[in-house]
Amino acid sequence: MKRLALLLCVVLAACSNDNVPDVSSEKAAADALQVLQQSSSADGKALYAACAACHGAKGEGNVALSAPSLVNQQDWYLFRQLNGFRSGLRGSHPQDGYGAQMQAIAKTLPDEAAVNAVVSYIASFSAEPAAKTLDGNIKRGADYYSNLCGACHGPAAEGNDKLQAPALAGVDDWYLLKQFDHFRDGIRGADEADRYGYQMGMMGKTLPDAETAKDVIAYIQSLAD
């Protein structure tokens, strides 16, 4: 679980606004690869050291590096996404430069024990809702969320592990918007083998425009206040 969490940190850091890794993120990826190669698969704390450069010592994230907070992501979801990178279900699209970077790192994890070790270490951090960075029409967003998102992600965006729908409240709003754009544009979830990603890819096309997406995410962010 610990190595998985570390790889996930780097994977999430790879999703920037322009999908093109910059020098700092490339260095973080190189550092992560070195740590993964030198650390025990059971040493989540040591493995997380490579994540901390982008995601922070306590998983708080860094918007300047396009590295989302990890502390508001559920452990089962982190585990699934990290394995998605390892298998190639995520990060294979040619326009997803950061995803490709994370995929390369994830594939260095030798087994699921390593993945579990990193995730377990991240789970030891204190959770705190991410800071608001986007504005939108919360009332309109609430209407769209209730009609299109709430059935899976929950009325308070608390998530539903039985449906494999992660919690959204408290997650970085800028990161949610970027991932929604990826689903809408087919950059993420285009592979039918990625069952849940493919489902979200279809949902990403249901909102009428980019402003509505911001409204929905502004509403989700308000649920964490």
CSV table of C-alpha atoms in Angstrom, one decimal, residues 86-222:
chain,number,residue,atom,x,y,z
A,86,ARG,CA,0.4,0.3,-13.6
A,87,SER,CA,-1.8,-1.6,-16.1
A,88,GLY,CA,-1.9,1.2,-18.7
A,89,LEU,CA,-5.6,1.9,-18.3
A,90,ARG,CA,-4.8,5.4,-17.3
A,91,GLY,CA,-2.1,7.7,-18.7
A,92,SER,CA,-1.9,6.1,-22.2
A,93,HIS,CA,-3.6,8.9,-24.2
A,94,PRO,CA,-1.1,10.9,-26.3
A,95,GLN,CA,-2.4,14.2,-24.9
A,96,ASP,CA,-2.0,13.1,-21.3
A,97,GLY,CA,1.7,13.9,-20.8
A,98,TYR,CA,1.5,13.9,-17.0
A,99,GLY,CA,-0.5,10.6,-17.0
A,100,ALA,CA,2.2,9.0,-19.2
A,101,GLN,CA,4.8,10.2,-16.7
A,102,MET,CA,2.9,8.7,-13.8
A,103,GLN,CA,2.3,5.5,-15.8
A,104,ALA,CA,6.0,5.0,-16.2
A,105,ILE,CA,6.6,5.4,-12.5
A,106,ALA,CA,3.7,3.2,-11.5
A,107,LYS,CA,5.0,0.3,-13.6
A,108,THR,CA,8.2,0.3,-11.5
A,109,LEU,CA,6.1,-0.9,-8.4
A,110,PRO,CA,6.9,-4.6,-8.2
A,111,ASP,CA,3.6,-5.8,-6.6
A,112,GLU,CA,0.4,-4.8,-4.9
A,113,ALA,CA,2.1,-5.0,-1.5
A,114,ALA,CA,4.2,-2.0,-2.5
A,115,VAL,CA,1.0,-0.2,-3.7
A,116,ASN,CA,-0.7,-1.0,-0.4
A,117,ALA,CA,2.2,0.3,1.6
A,118,VAL,CA,2.2,3.8,0.1
A,119,VAL,CA,-1.6,4.1,0.3
A,120,SER,CA,-1.5,3.1,3.9
A,121,TYR,CA,1.1,5.7,4.7
A,122,ILE,CA,-0.9,8.4,3.0
A,123,ALA,CA,-3.9,7.3,5.1
A,124,SER,CA,-2.0,8.2,8.2
A,125,PHE,CA,-2.1,11.9,7.3
A,126,SER,CA,-4.8,14.2,8.7
A,127,ALA,CA,-7.5,15.1,6.2
A,128,GLU,CA,-8.4,18.7,5.5
A,129,PRO,CA,-10.6,20.1,2.7
A,130,ALA,CA,-8.7,21.7,-0.1
A,131,ALA,CA,-8.9,25.4,-0.5
A,132,LYS,CA,-11.3,27.0,-2.9
A,133,THR,CA,-9.8,28.2,-6.2
A,134,LEU,CA,-12.8,28.3,-8.5
A,135,ASP,CA,-16.0,30.4,-8.6
A,136,GLY,CA,-19.3,29.4,-10.1
A,137,ASN,CA,-23.1,29.5,-9.8
A,138,ILE,CA,-23.6,27.2,-6.8
A,139,LYS,CA,-27.4,27.1,-7.1
A,140,ARG,CA,-27.2,26.0,-10.8
A,141,GLY,CA,-24.4,23.6,-9.9
A,142,ALA,CA,-26.5,22.0,-7.2
A,143,ASP,CA,-29.3,21.3,-9.7
A,144,TYR,CA,-27.0,19.7,-12.2
A,145,TYR,CA,-25.2,17.7,-9.5
A,146,SER,CA,-28.4,16.3,-8.0
A,147,ASN,CA,-29.7,15.2,-11.4
A,148,LEU,CA,-26.5,13.8,-12.9
A,149,CYS,CA,-23.9,13.0,-10.1
A,150,GLY,CA,-25.6,12.5,-6.8
A,151,ALA,CA,-26.9,9.0,-7.5
A,152,CYS,CA,-23.4,7.6,-7.6
A,153,HIS,CA,-21.3,10.1,-5.6
A,154,GLY,CA,-23.9,10.7,-2.9
A,155,PRO,CA,-26.1,13.7,-2.1
A,156,ALA,CA,-23.2,15.3,-0.2
A,157,ALA,CA,-20.5,14.1,-2.6
A,158,GLU,CA,-19.4,11.7,0.1
A,159,GLY,CA,-18.8,8.9,-2.3
A,160,ASN,CA,-20.1,5.3,-2.4
A,161,ASP,CA,-17.5,2.6,-2.3
A,162,LYS,CA,-20.1,-0.1,-3.2
A,163,LEU,CA,-20.6,1.8,-6.5
A,164,GLN,CA,-16.9,2.5,-6.8
A,165,ALA,CA,-17.7,6.2,-6.9
A,166,PRO,CA,-15.1,8.2,-4.9
A,167,ALA,CA,-15.9,11.1,-2.6
A,168,LEU,CA,-15.6,14.5,-4.3
A,169,ALA,CA,-16.2,16.9,-1.5
A,170,GLY,CA,-12.9,18.3,-0.2
A,171,VAL,CA,-10.9,17.3,-3.3
A,172,ASP,CA,-9.1,20.2,-5.0
A,173,ASP,CA,-11.7,22.0,-7.2
A,174,TRP,CA,-9.1,22.8,-9.9
A,175,TYR,CA,-8.1,19.1,-10.1
A,176,LEU,CA,-11.8,18.0,-10.4
A,177,LEU,CA,-12.2,20.4,-13.3
A,178,LYS,CA,-9.1,19.2,-15.1
A,179,GLN,CA,-10.2,15.5,-14.7
A,180,PHE,CA,-13.7,16.3,-15.8
A,181,ASP,CA,-12.3,18.0,-18.9
A,182,HIS,CA,-10.2,14.9,-19.5
A,183,PHE,CA,-13.2,12.6,-19.3
A,184,ARG,CA,-15.2,14.9,-21.6
A,185,ASP,CA,-12.5,15.1,-24.2
A,186,GLY,CA,-11.7,11.3,-24.1
A,187,ILE,CA,-8.2,11.8,-22.6
A,188,ARG,CA,-9.3,9.7,-19.7
A,189,GLY,CA,-11.7,6.8,-19.6
A,190,ALA,CA,-11.6,6.1,-23.4
A,191,ASP,CA,-10.7,2.5,-22.9
A,192,GLU,CA,-13.7,0.3,-22.4
A,193,ALA,CA,-11.6,-2.0,-20.2
A,194,ASP,CA,-11.5,0.9,-17.7
A,195,ARG,CA,-15.0,0.2,-16.5
A,196,TYR,CA,-15.5,3.2,-14.2
A,197,GLY,CA,-13.4,5.6,-16.2
A,198,TYR,CA,-15.4,4.7,-19.4
A,199,GLN,CA,-18.6,5.4,-17.4
A,200,MET,CA,-17.3,8.8,-16.4
A,201,GLY,CA,-16.2,9.4,-20.0
A,202,MET,CA,-19.9,9.2,-21.0
A,203,MET,CA,-21.0,11.3,-18.1
A,204,GLY,CA,-18.4,14.0,-19.0
A,205,LYS,CA,-20.4,14.7,-22.2
A,206,THR,CA,-23.7,15.4,-20.4
A,207,LEU,CA,-23.0,18.9,-19.2
A,208,PRO,CA,-23.8,21.6,-21.8
A,209,ASP,CA,-20.7,23.7,-21.5
A,210,ALA,CA,-17.5,24.5,-19.5
A,211,GLU,CA,-19.3,27.1,-17.3
A,212,THR,CA,-21.8,24.5,-16.1
A,213,ALA,CA,-18.9,22.2,-15.2
A,214,LYS,CA,-17.4,25.0,-13.1
A,215,ASP,CA,-20.8,25.5,-11.4
A,216,VAL,CA,-21.1,21.8,-10.5
A,217,ILE,CA,-17.6,21.8,-9.1
A,218,ALA,CA,-18.2,25.0,-7.2
A,219,TYR,CA,-21.2,23.3,-5.6
A,220,ILE,CA,-19.1,20.2,-4.8
A,221,GLN,CA,-16.5,22.4,-3.2
A,222,SER,CA,-19.1,24.2,-1.0
